[in-house]
Coordinates of C-alpha atoms in Angstrom, one line a residue:
M532 CA 18.1 -58.3 63.0
H533 CA 15.2 -59.4 66.1
K534 CA 13.0 -56.4 67.4
Y535 CA 11.6 -56.7 70.8
I536 CA 8.3 -56.5 71.8
L537 CA 8.4 -55.0 75.4
L538 CA 5.9 -56.7 78.0
L539 CA 5.8 -54.4 81.0
A540 CA 5.0 -57.3 84.0
L541 CA 5.3 -54.5 86.2
L542 CA 4.1 -51.0 85.9
A543 CA 6.7 -48.4 86.8
Q544 CA 8.4 -48.8 89.8
G545 CA 6.8 -46.6 92.8
S546 CA 3.7 -45.5 90.5
F547 CA 3.2 -41.9 92.0
V548 CA -0.7 -41.1 92.7
S549 CA -0.7 -37.6 92.6
A550 CA -3.6 -37.3 91.2
Q551 CA -5.1 -37.1 94.3
D552 CA -6.3 -34.3 96.4
T553 CA -6.6 -33.3 100.0
L554 CA -9.9 -30.3 100.7
K555 CA -9.8 -29.4 104.7
M556 CA -13.4 -28.6 105.8
M557 CA -14.5 -26.5 109.2
S558 CA -17.7 -25.8 110.4
Y559 CA -17.5 -23.0 113.2
N560 CA -20.1 -20.4 114.6
I561 CA -19.0 -17.6 114.9
L562 CA -21.3 -16.5 117.0
N563 CA -23.5 -13.4 115.7
Y564 CA -20.7 -11.7 114.1
P565 CA -20.0 -8.7 114.0
Q566 CA -21.3 -7.0 116.4
P567 CA -21.5 -2.8 116.9
G568 CA -17.3 -2.9 117.6
D569 CA -16.4 -5.5 116.7
T570 CA -13.0 -6.3 116.9
R571 CA -12.7 -9.9 116.1
D572 CA -11.5 -9.8 112.5
A573 CA -8.1 -10.3 114.3
D574 CA -8.5 -13.4 116.2
F575 CA -10.5 -14.8 113.2
Q576 CA -7.6 -14.2 111.0
T577 CA -5.5 -16.2 114.1
I578 CA -7.4 -19.6 114.1
M579 CA -7.6 -19.0 109.7
Q580 CA -4.3 -19.0 109.2
A581 CA -3.1 -22.0 111.7
V582 CA -6.5 -24.3 110.1
Q583 CA -5.7 -23.3 106.3
P584 CA -9.7 -24.6 105.8
D585 CA -10.3 -25.0 101.5
L586 CA -13.9 -24.8 102.8
L587 CA -15.8 -22.6 105.6
I588 CA -19.0 -23.0 107.2
A589 CA -20.2 -20.3 109.1
Q590 CA -23.1 -19.6 111.4
E591 CA -24.3 -16.9 112.9
V592 CA -23.2 -14.5 110.2
A593 CA -25.3 -11.1 110.8
T594 CA -24.3 -9.1 107.3
L595 CA -23.2 -9.7 104.6
D596 CA -20.3 -6.6 104.8
G597 CA -19.4 -8.9 108.2
A598 CA -18.5 -11.1 105.8
D599 CA -16.8 -9.6 103.7
V600 CA -14.8 -8.1 107.0
L601 CA -13.9 -11.7 106.8
L602 CA -13.3 -12.5 103.6
N603 CA -10.5 -9.5 103.3
N604 CA -9.4 -9.0 106.5
A605 CA -8.2 -12.5 107.6
L606 CA -8.9 -15.4 105.2
N607 CA -7.1 -12.9 101.9
T608 CA -4.4 -11.7 103.2
N609 CA -0.3 -12.1 103.7
G610 CA -0.4 -13.0 99.9
V611 CA -3.4 -15.5 100.2
S612 CA -6.1 -13.7 97.7
S613 CA -7.6 -17.5 97.0
Y614 CA -10.8 -17.2 99.0
Q615 CA -14.4 -16.4 98.5
R616 CA -17.8 -15.9 100.0
A617 CA -21.2 -17.0 98.7
P618 CA -24.5 -14.9 99.1
L619 CA -25.6 -14.3 102.2
M620 CA -29.2 -16.0 101.7
N621 CA -32.0 -15.1 104.2
D622 CA -34.8 -15.4 103.3
N623 CA -36.9 -16.4 107.0
G624 CA -36.2 -13.2 108.0
G625 CA -34.3 -14.8 110.8
W626 CA -31.3 -12.5 112.5
F627 CA -28.7 -14.4 111.2
G628 CA -27.8 -17.2 108.6
N629 CA -25.1 -19.2 107.5
M630 CA -22.4 -18.7 104.7
L631 CA -19.5 -21.0 102.6
F632 CA -15.9 -19.8 102.8
Y633 CA -14.0 -21.8 99.8
N634 CA -10.8 -22.0 98.5
S635 CA -11.1 -21.0 94.8
D636 CA -7.9 -22.5 93.7
K637 CA -9.5 -26.3 94.8
L638 CA -13.8 -25.2 95.0
V639 CA -16.6 -23.3 92.9
L640 CA -19.5 -22.9 93.9
K641 CA -21.8 -23.7 91.5
N642 CA -25.3 -22.8 93.0
Q643 CA -26.6 -22.5 96.1
T644 CA -30.5 -22.7 97.7
D645 CA -31.5 -21.7 100.8
I646 CA -34.0 -24.4 102.3
F647 CA -36.9 -22.8 104.7
V648 CA -37.1 -24.5 108.3
Y649 CA -37.8 -22.3 111.7
P650 CA -36.2 -20.8 113.1
R651 CA -33.6 -20.7 110.3
D652 CA -32.5 -21.8 107.0
I653 CA -30.9 -24.2 105.8
T654 CA -28.1 -23.6 103.0
H655 CA -27.8 -26.4 100.2
Y656 CA -24.1 -24.7 98.6
E657 CA -23.3 -27.0 94.6
M658 CA -19.6 -27.6 95.1
Y659 CA -17.0 -28.6 92.5
Y660 CA -13.8 -29.5 92.5
N661 CA -11.6 -27.4 90.2
D662 CA -9.3 -30.0 89.1
P663 CA -6.1 -29.5 87.9
Q664 CA -6.2 -32.5 85.4
L665 CA -9.4 -31.9 83.7
G666 CA -8.8 -33.0 80.5
C667 CA -7.8 -37.1 81.6
H668 CA -10.1 -37.5 84.4
E669 CA -13.7 -38.4 83.6
D670 CA -15.5 -35.1 84.8
T671 CA -14.2 -33.5 88.4
V672 CA -15.7 -34.3 91.7
F673 CA -19.3 -32.6 92.6
L674 CA -19.8 -31.6 96.4
N675 CA -23.1 -30.6 97.9
V676 CA -22.3 -29.1 100.8
F677 CA -25.3 -28.2 103.7
A678 CA -24.7 -25.9 106.6
L679 CA -27.3 -25.1 109.4
H680 CA -28.4 -23.9 112.8
L681 CA -31.4 -26.0 114.2
K682 CA -33.2 -24.3 117.3
A683 CA -31.5 -24.2 120.8
S684 CA -32.2 -25.1 124.3
D685 CA -32.6 -28.3 125.9
G686 CA -36.6 -29.8 125.7
A687 CA -39.1 -31.9 124.0
S688 CA -40.6 -28.9 122.9
N689 CA -36.8 -27.4 120.9
A690 CA -36.1 -31.3 119.8
E691 CA -39.5 -31.7 117.9
I692 CA -38.7 -28.2 116.3
R693 CA -35.2 -29.9 115.5
E694 CA -36.5 -33.3 114.4
D695 CA -39.1 -30.4 111.7
A696 CA -36.3 -29.2 110.8
I697 CA -34.3 -32.8 109.8
S698 CA -37.5 -34.1 108.1
T699 CA -37.9 -31.0 106.2
L700 CA -34.0 -31.4 105.3
I701 CA -35.0 -35.0 104.5
A702 CA -37.4 -34.2 102.1
Y703 CA -35.1 -32.4 99.9
L704 CA -32.7 -35.2 100.1
D705 CA -35.0 -38.0 99.0
A706 CA -36.7 -35.4 95.8
A707 CA -32.4 -35.6 94.6
P708 CA -31.8 -38.8 94.8
N709 CA -28.8 -38.1 92.4
L710 CA -27.3 -35.9 94.6
E711 CA -23.5 -37.0 95.1
N712 CA -21.1 -36.2 98.0
V713 CA -23.6 -35.1 100.2
M714 CA -22.1 -33.3 104.0
I715 CA -24.4 -31.5 106.1
G716 CA -22.4 -29.6 108.8
G717 CA -23.7 -26.9 111.1
D718 CA -24.7 -26.1 114.7
F719 CA -26.9 -28.9 115.4
N720 CA -27.5 -28.3 119.0
F721 CA -27.9 -31.8 120.0
Y722 CA -28.1 -33.0 123.3
S723 CA -27.1 -36.3 123.0
D724 CA -26.9 -39.6 120.7
N725 CA -27.9 -42.3 123.5
G726 CA -30.5 -43.8 121.6
D727 CA -33.6 -43.1 124.3
G728 CA -35.2 -40.9 121.6
G729 CA -34.0 -37.3 123.3
E730 CA -32.8 -36.5 120.1
P731 CA -35.2 -37.6 117.2
G732 CA -33.6 -35.6 114.8
Y733 CA -30.5 -36.5 115.3
D734 CA -32.0 -40.2 114.7
L735 CA -33.9 -39.0 111.8
L736 CA -30.9 -37.6 110.1
K737 CA -29.2 -41.3 109.9
D738 CA -32.3 -43.2 109.2
Q739 CA -31.6 -46.7 107.8
G740 CA -34.2 -45.6 105.0
N741 CA -33.5 -42.0 103.8
T742 CA -31.8 -41.9 100.0
H743 CA -29.0 -40.4 101.0
L744 CA -27.8 -43.0 104.4
M745 CA -25.8 -39.8 106.7
E746 CA -23.1 -41.3 109.5
D747 CA -21.4 -39.7 112.3
V748 CA -17.5 -39.9 112.2
V749 CA -18.0 -40.6 116.1
P750 CA -21.5 -41.4 117.3
G751 CA -22.3 -43.0 120.1
W752 CA -21.9 -39.9 122.4
I753 CA -23.7 -38.5 125.2
R754 CA -23.5 -34.3 126.9
S755 CA -21.9 -33.3 130.2
N756 CA -19.8 -36.7 130.1
Y757 CA -16.4 -37.0 131.1
D758 CA -15.7 -40.1 128.8
Y759 CA -17.2 -37.8 125.4
R760 CA -15.0 -34.3 126.6
D761 CA -12.6 -34.9 123.6
L762 CA -15.4 -34.2 121.4
Y763 CA -17.7 -31.6 123.3
T764 CA -17.5 -28.0 120.9
Q765 CA -19.7 -25.3 123.7
S766 CA -19.0 -23.1 125.5
T767 CA -15.3 -21.6 125.6
R768 CA -16.5 -19.6 128.2
S769 CA -17.6 -20.1 132.0
H770 CA -18.7 -18.5 134.7
D771 CA -15.2 -17.0 136.3
D772 CA -14.5 -16.3 132.2
P773 CA -17.7 -15.2 130.4
G774 CA -15.4 -13.2 128.0
N775 CA -17.0 -10.9 125.3
W776 CA -19.9 -10.7 122.4
E777 CA -22.7 -12.0 125.2
G778 CA -21.4 -15.8 124.4
V779 CA -22.8 -18.2 126.6
P780 CA -21.4 -19.5 130.0
G781 CA -21.4 -23.9 131.4
G782 CA -18.2 -25.0 130.1
L783 CA -17.7 -27.0 127.6
D784 CA -19.3 -29.9 128.0
D785 CA -22.2 -29.6 125.1
R786 CA -21.7 -31.2 121.2
F787 CA -23.5 -29.0 119.5
D788 CA -21.5 -28.4 116.0
M789 CA -20.0 -31.1 113.7
I790 CA -20.4 -32.5 110.2
L791 CA -21.5 -35.6 109.0
F792 CA -21.5 -37.8 105.8
A793 CA -22.9 -40.0 103.2
D794 CA -21.9 -43.3 103.4
E795 CA -19.9 -43.6 100.2
I796 CA -17.7 -40.6 101.8
M797 CA -17.5 -42.8 104.7
S798 CA -16.5 -46.3 103.5
G799 CA -14.3 -44.9 101.4
V800 CA -15.4 -46.3 97.6
G801 CA -16.4 -42.8 95.9
E802 CA -14.3 -40.0 94.7
V803 CA -14.3 -38.5 97.8
T804 CA -13.5 -39.9 101.6
V805 CA -13.6 -38.4 104.6
L806 CA -10.4 -38.7 106.9
P807 CA -11.3 -40.2 110.1
E808 CA -7.8 -39.3 111.9
T809 CA -8.5 -35.9 110.9
Y810 CA -11.9 -35.6 112.5
E811 CA -11.7 -33.6 115.2
V812 CA -12.5 -30.7 117.4
Y813 CA -10.1 -27.8 117.1
G814 CA -8.5 -26.4 120.7
N815 CA -10.4 -29.2 122.7
D816 CA -7.1 -30.9 123.6
G817 CA -9.3 -32.7 126.8
Y818 CA -8.4 -31.1 129.6
H819 CA -11.3 -28.3 129.8
Y820 CA -14.1 -30.2 130.4
N821 CA -16.5 -28.6 132.0
T822 CA -15.1 -25.4 132.3
S823 CA -13.4 -22.6 130.0
L824 CA -10.7 -22.7 127.4
I825 CA -8.3 -20.3 129.3
D826 CA -8.7 -21.7 132.9
A827 CA -5.5 -20.7 134.0
S828 CA -6.3 -23.1 137.0
V829 CA -6.4 -26.1 134.9
S830 CA -3.3 -27.8 134.6
V831 CA -2.1 -28.8 131.3
P832 CA 1.4 -30.7 129.9
G833 CA 3.3 -28.1 129.2
G834 CA 2.0 -25.8 130.8
G835 CA 0.4 -22.8 128.8
L836 CA -3.4 -23.1 128.2
N837 CA -4.1 -25.4 125.7
A838 CA -2.0 -28.5 124.9
E839 CA -3.3 -28.7 121.7
V840 CA -2.3 -25.0 120.2
S841 CA -0.5 -21.6 121.7
D842 CA -1.4 -19.8 124.1
E843 CA -2.3 -17.8 120.7
I844 CA -4.7 -20.0 119.3
A845 CA -6.5 -20.6 122.7
L846 CA -6.8 -17.1 123.3
A847 CA -8.2 -16.1 120.0
L848 CA -10.6 -19.4 119.9
F849 CA -12.2 -18.5 123.6
E850 CA -13.0 -14.3 122.2
M851 CA -14.1 -15.8 118.5
S852 CA -17.2 -17.5 119.9
D853 CA -18.8 -19.6 122.2
H854 CA -18.4 -22.4 120.1
L855 CA -14.9 -24.3 118.8
P856 CA -14.1 -25.2 115.6
V857 CA -15.0 -29.0 114.4
V858 CA -12.0 -29.3 111.4
T859 CA -11.9 -32.6 109.4
E860 CA -9.8 -33.3 105.3
L861 CA -12.0 -34.8 102.9
K862 CA -9.6 -36.9 100.2
I863 CA -10.5 -36.4 96.1
D864 CA -9.8 -38.7 94.1
P865 CA -11.7 -38.0 90.9
V866 CA -12.2 -40.6 88.2
G867 CA -10.0 -41.4 85.5
A868 CA -6.2 -41.4 84.7
C869 CA -3.8 -39.0 84.2
D870 CA -1.1 -40.3 82.2
L871 CA 2.2 -38.5 81.7
R872 CA 3.6 -39.5 77.9
L873 CA 7.5 -38.9 77.0
S874 CA 9.6 -39.6 73.5
V875 CA 12.7 -39.9 74.4
N876 CA 16.1 -40.1 72.5
A877 CA 20.4 -40.8 73.1
L878 CA 23.0 -41.8 71.9
L879 CA 25.0 -44.0 74.1
Q880 CA 29.1 -43.0 73.2
G881 CA 30.7 -46.2 73.2
V882 CA 28.2 -48.1 70.7
Y883 CA 28.2 -45.3 68.4
D884 CA 28.7 -45.6 64.3
G885 CA 29.8 -42.2 63.4
A886 CA 26.7 -41.5 60.7
G887 CA 23.8 -40.8 63.8
A888 CA 23.0 -44.6 64.7
M889 CA 24.5 -47.1 66.7
K890 CA 25.9 -50.2 66.7
A891 CA 23.5 -53.7 68.4
D892 CA 26.6 -56.4 68.5
L893 CA 24.9 -57.1 71.7
D894 CA 21.3 -58.2 69.7
E895 CA 23.4 -59.7 66.8
L896 CA 25.2 -62.2 69.9
N897 CA 21.8 -62.6 72.0
L898 CA 23.8 -61.5 75.1
I899 CA 20.6 -58.9 76.6
P900 CA 18.7 -60.5 79.3
A901 CA 15.3 -60.9 79.1
L902 CA 14.6 -59.5 82.6
Q903 CA 15.8 -55.8 83.4
P904 CA 19.5 -55.8 84.5
F905 CA 18.6 -53.0 87.3
S906 CA 17.2 -54.9 90.0
A907 CA 21.1 -54.8 91.4
A908 CA 23.4 -52.1 92.9
P909 CA 24.2 -49.3 93.0
W910 CA 20.2 -48.5 90.7
N911 CA 18.2 -51.2 93.2
Y912 CA 14.8 -50.6 90.8
S913 CA 12.2 -53.2 91.9
G914 CA 10.6 -53.4 88.5
T915 CA 10.3 -56.5 86.3
E916 CA 9.7 -55.5 83.2
T917 CA 11.2 -58.4 80.4
Y918 CA 10.9 -58.3 76.2
V919 CA 10.4 -61.8 73.8
V920 CA 11.4 -62.2 70.6
N921 CA 9.0 -61.0 67.8
A922 CA 10.5 -58.9 64.6
T923 CA 13.0 -57.1 62.8
D924 CA 14.1 -53.9 65.2
P925 CA 17.5 -54.2 66.9
L926 CA 18.5 -53.2 70.5
V927 CA 21.4 -51.5 72.0
D928 CA 20.5 -52.4 75.3
W929 CA 18.5 -51.6 78.7
V930 CA 17.9 -48.6 79.9
L931 CA 16.6 -46.6 82.7
V932 CA 13.4 -43.7 82.1
E933 CA 13.4 -41.5 85.3
I934 CA 11.1 -38.5 86.3
Y935 CA 12.0 -36.0 88.8
E936 CA 9.9 -33.5 90.3
K937 CA 10.8 -29.9 89.5
S938 CA 10.8 -28.1 92.5
D939 CA 13.4 -30.5 94.7
T940 CA 14.5 -33.0 92.3
S941 CA 13.2 -35.4 94.2
W942 CA 12.3 -39.1 92.6
V943 CA 9.0 -39.7 91.6
T944 CA 8.5 -42.7 89.2
S945 CA 11.1 -45.0 86.7
K946 CA 11.0 -47.6 83.6
A947 CA 13.5 -49.9 82.2
C948 CA 13.0 -49.2 78.2
M949 CA 15.1 -50.4 75.9
L950 CA 17.8 -48.7 73.3
L951 CA 17.6 -49.1 69.9
E952 CA 20.0 -48.7 67.2
D953 CA 19.2 -45.1 66.0
G954 CA 18.6 -43.6 69.5
S955 CA 14.9 -43.6 70.3
V956 CA 13.5 -45.5 73.3
V957 CA 10.5 -47.8 73.6
D958 CA 8.2 -49.7 76.1
M959 CA 4.9 -52.0 75.1
A960 CA 5.0 -53.4 71.9
S961 CA 7.4 -52.0 70.9
S962 CA 5.8 -48.0 70.8
S963 CA 8.6 -45.1 71.4
I964 CA 5.8 -43.9 73.8
L965 CA 6.5 -43.7 76.7
T966 CA 4.0 -43.9 79.1
F967 CA 4.0 -43.3 83.0
E968 CA 0.6 -44.1 84.9
D969 CA -1.2 -42.0 87.3
V970 CA 1.5 -39.8 86.8
P971 CA -0.5 -36.0 86.8
L972 CA 1.1 -33.6 84.1
S973 CA 3.2 -30.7 85.7
E974 CA 6.5 -30.1 85.0
Y975 CA 9.1 -32.2 85.8
F976 CA 13.1 -33.2 84.9
V977 CA 13.4 -36.2 82.8
A978 CA 16.6 -38.5 83.6
L979 CA 18.6 -41.4 81.7
R980 CA 20.2 -44.3 83.1
S981 CA 23.0 -47.2 81.5
R982 CA 24.5 -49.8 82.6
N983 CA 27.9 -48.5 81.7
H984 CA 27.7 -44.6 80.6
L985 CA 26.8 -41.2 82.6
A986 CA 23.5 -41.3 83.6
V987 CA 22.1 -37.5 82.1
M988 CA 19.4 -35.8 82.6
S989 CA 17.5 -32.9 80.9
T990 CA 18.5 -28.9 81.6
L991 CA 15.2 -28.2 81.8
A992 CA 12.0 -29.0 84.3
Q993 CA 9.5 -30.1 80.7
S994 CA 6.1 -29.0 81.3
F995 CA 4.4 -32.2 80.3
D996 CA 0.5 -31.5 79.3
A997 CA -1.8 -34.2 77.5
G998 CA 0.7 -34.4 74.9
V999 CA 3.1 -36.3 74.3
L1000 CA 6.7 -34.0 74.7
L1001 CA 9.8 -35.6 72.9
Y1002 CA 13.2 -35.3 74.4
D1003 CA 16.3 -35.5 72.5
F1004 CA 19.4 -36.0 74.4
S1005 CA 21.2 -36.4 71.5
L1006 CA 20.8 -33.0 70.6
A1007 CA 23.1 -29.9 71.2
G1008 CA 22.8 -27.8 74.9
Q1009 CA 19.7 -31.1 76.7
S1010 CA 22.2 -32.6 79.4
Q1011 CA 22.7 -30.6 82.3
G1012 CA 26.1 -29.3 82.8
N1013 CA 26.6 -30.7 79.5
V1014 CA 27.1 -34.0 80.2
C1015 CA 27.0 -35.4 76.5
I1016 CA 30.1 -34.9 74.2
A1017 CA 29.9 -33.2 70.6
D1018 CA 30.3 -35.7 67.8
G1019 CA 30.4 -33.9 65.0
L1020 CA 26.2 -33.0 64.8
D1021 CA 25.4 -35.7 67.9
Y1022 CA 25.9 -35.3 71.2
L1023 CA 27.0 -38.6 73.0
I1024 CA 26.2 -39.8 76.4
P1025 CA 30.2 -40.6 77.9
A1026 CA 31.0 -44.3 78.1
G1027 CA 33.1 -46.0 80.9
D1028 CA 31.1 -45.4 84.1
F1029 CA 31.8 -49.2 84.7
N1030 CA 30.3 -49.2 88.7
A1031 CA 27.4 -46.4 87.2
N1032 CA 27.7 -44.5 90.3
G1033 CA 28.2 -40.9 88.1
V1034 CA 31.3 -40.3 88.4
M1035 CA 34.2 -42.2 86.8
E1036 CA 37.2 -42.6 89.1
F1037 CA 39.8 -45.1 89.9
M1038 CA 36.8 -47.7 91.1
D1039 CA 36.0 -47.5 87.3
H1040 CA 39.8 -48.5 86.1
G1041 CA 39.7 -51.4 89.7
L1042 CA 35.9 -53.4 87.3
Y1043 CA 38.0 -53.4 84.6
M1044 CA 41.3 -54.6 85.6
A1045 CA 39.4 -57.6 87.3
D1046 CA 38.5 -59.1 84.7
P1047 CA 40.3 -56.7 81.2
S1048 CA 39.9 -59.8 78.9
N1049 CA 36.1 -61.4 79.1
I1050 CA 34.5 -62.8 76.6
Y1051 CA 30.9 -63.2 75.1
N1052 CA 29.5 -62.2 78.4
Y1053 CA 27.0 -59.0 79.3
I1054 CA 29.0 -57.4 81.4
A1055 CA 29.6 -53.6 82.4
T1056 CA 32.9 -53.2 81.4
D1057 CA 32.0 -54.1 78.0
V1058 CA 31.4 -50.2 77.5
N1059 CA 31.5 -50.7 73.7
M1060 CA 28.6 -53.6 73.8
D1061 CA 30.7 -56.3 71.1
G1062 CA 30.7 -59.0 73.4
L1063 CA 34.3 -58.6 74.4
V1064 CA 36.3 -56.6 77.2
T1065 CA 39.3 -55.3 76.3
V1066 CA 41.6 -52.0 76.0
A1067 CA 39.2 -50.3 73.5
D1068 CA 37.0 -50.8 76.4
F1069 CA 39.6 -49.2 78.4
N1070 CA 40.2 -46.7 76.5
W1071 CA 36.8 -44.9 76.4
Y1072 CA 37.3 -44.7 80.2
K1073 CA 40.4 -43.5 80.2
S1074 CA 38.8 -41.0 77.8
N1075 CA 36.4 -40.1 79.8
W1076 CA 38.5 -39.7 83.0
T1077 CA 36.5 -37.7 86.0
S1078 CA 34.1 -36.7 83.9
S1079 CA 31.1 -37.3 86.2
T1080 CA 27.2 -36.6 85.8
V1081 CA 25.1 -34.3 88.0
S1082 CA 25.0 -34.6 91.7
K1083 CA 21.5 -35.5 91.7
L1084 CA 22.0 -38.7 89.6
R1085 CA 25.4 -39.9 91.2
Y1086 CA 24.7 -43.0 93.5

């Protein structure tokens, strides 16, 4: 007898990396909300349902009651209940402050600090990712989100006030060098990035000497310039379309709202990465430069008010605020691997010995190939698992173990392994614990394929946790569709699917008839795996004629 240690030269085909997640982040100046008689919660709801942010920093929130109206009437509606808000803190006595709304399914607010600056405080929100796979990651991911609303208006004196506020923020950041994943969003009221020193606060924020180097996703812009029209966030109103709620007119020609990220987020070297292609001024279609967002005289491709959003959303954006929101997506990639671990048992009918085990004649005859045999059709599996001889446990044959999603039974990953005489399936170092790396712990169907027996799938999706899931196809009721056949107390995977397409039919008969007396070759029609193609193999096929596996596993 031989024992074989499987050496997996490559990991399983299609390694699944869903341990990653994404967060949608939004910054939005909501124009002194609420005001007397305010009805804009309906507009806010329209916008939020379209964007569905996970993290929203809002400026110009006047009251806590107003924040609750937005939370309860606009965010937690239509079956959604996961949004929470931060406290409203405004220690400097200004007439409105910052507010954080967040999806508690994905994020947790750990702490909040107000940084006193004139004329409105900067708020530091310490957050962490609500990691569903925390048990197999080294730690969760922390986010340090800063929300601000700097001094408005052009001119050197106002630029100096903005610079003073940024100086205070930089000092706060420099005193906390270990802060991770810093991002700063809000209404900066910066007028340009033309390198002439006209906005020293912006230059200071991006200074290379800062402990936390901040970067703009789209640097090198100036105001009131057609070439940069896609970046402008104010104003959605014009003198011809002034709107309500005391918004500023003037048309879209200023980039006051933005989100800046620490360089490690921009470079993608850490656990959080901004996806630059997702950064946008929501609702700015590039056709409304220096005019209102709903200017009916603007010719928009396809008709309507806006080339990017529906008329309903364009009207809601116009009514909600004189600013447009900035939206982007972040990729969250926690450190550490989540490995799905599984032990599988199965018995093949063609080699069953009648006493709870299987015969290992192919092993005795040294006919089992070193390289996994599933690279050809119909499997087309690209893994390159191989083995070398080492000691004593008998092998029956190669098998392919597969994982499928619970929700739609879509394929997740596969691994070529060895089936042993006692029905256990082994991979590395002859371990019966099969490890599928970076597959999130969740609920999946388990499937097993062989060269010439029907493929089988677990009756129900199995719930994987940090331990090892045991699944035994040789027990009653464990194959979906009751594919396995009872033989005493054991349930066997039916023999005779020579072409492995999942259905036993005339094409299998044709394969057998093409070479009914082949000897001492590794061939699919040798279904009892004794090294000989004989009438005994045909009889297994004949006894299972018209049998088939579940439709998902058919080729």
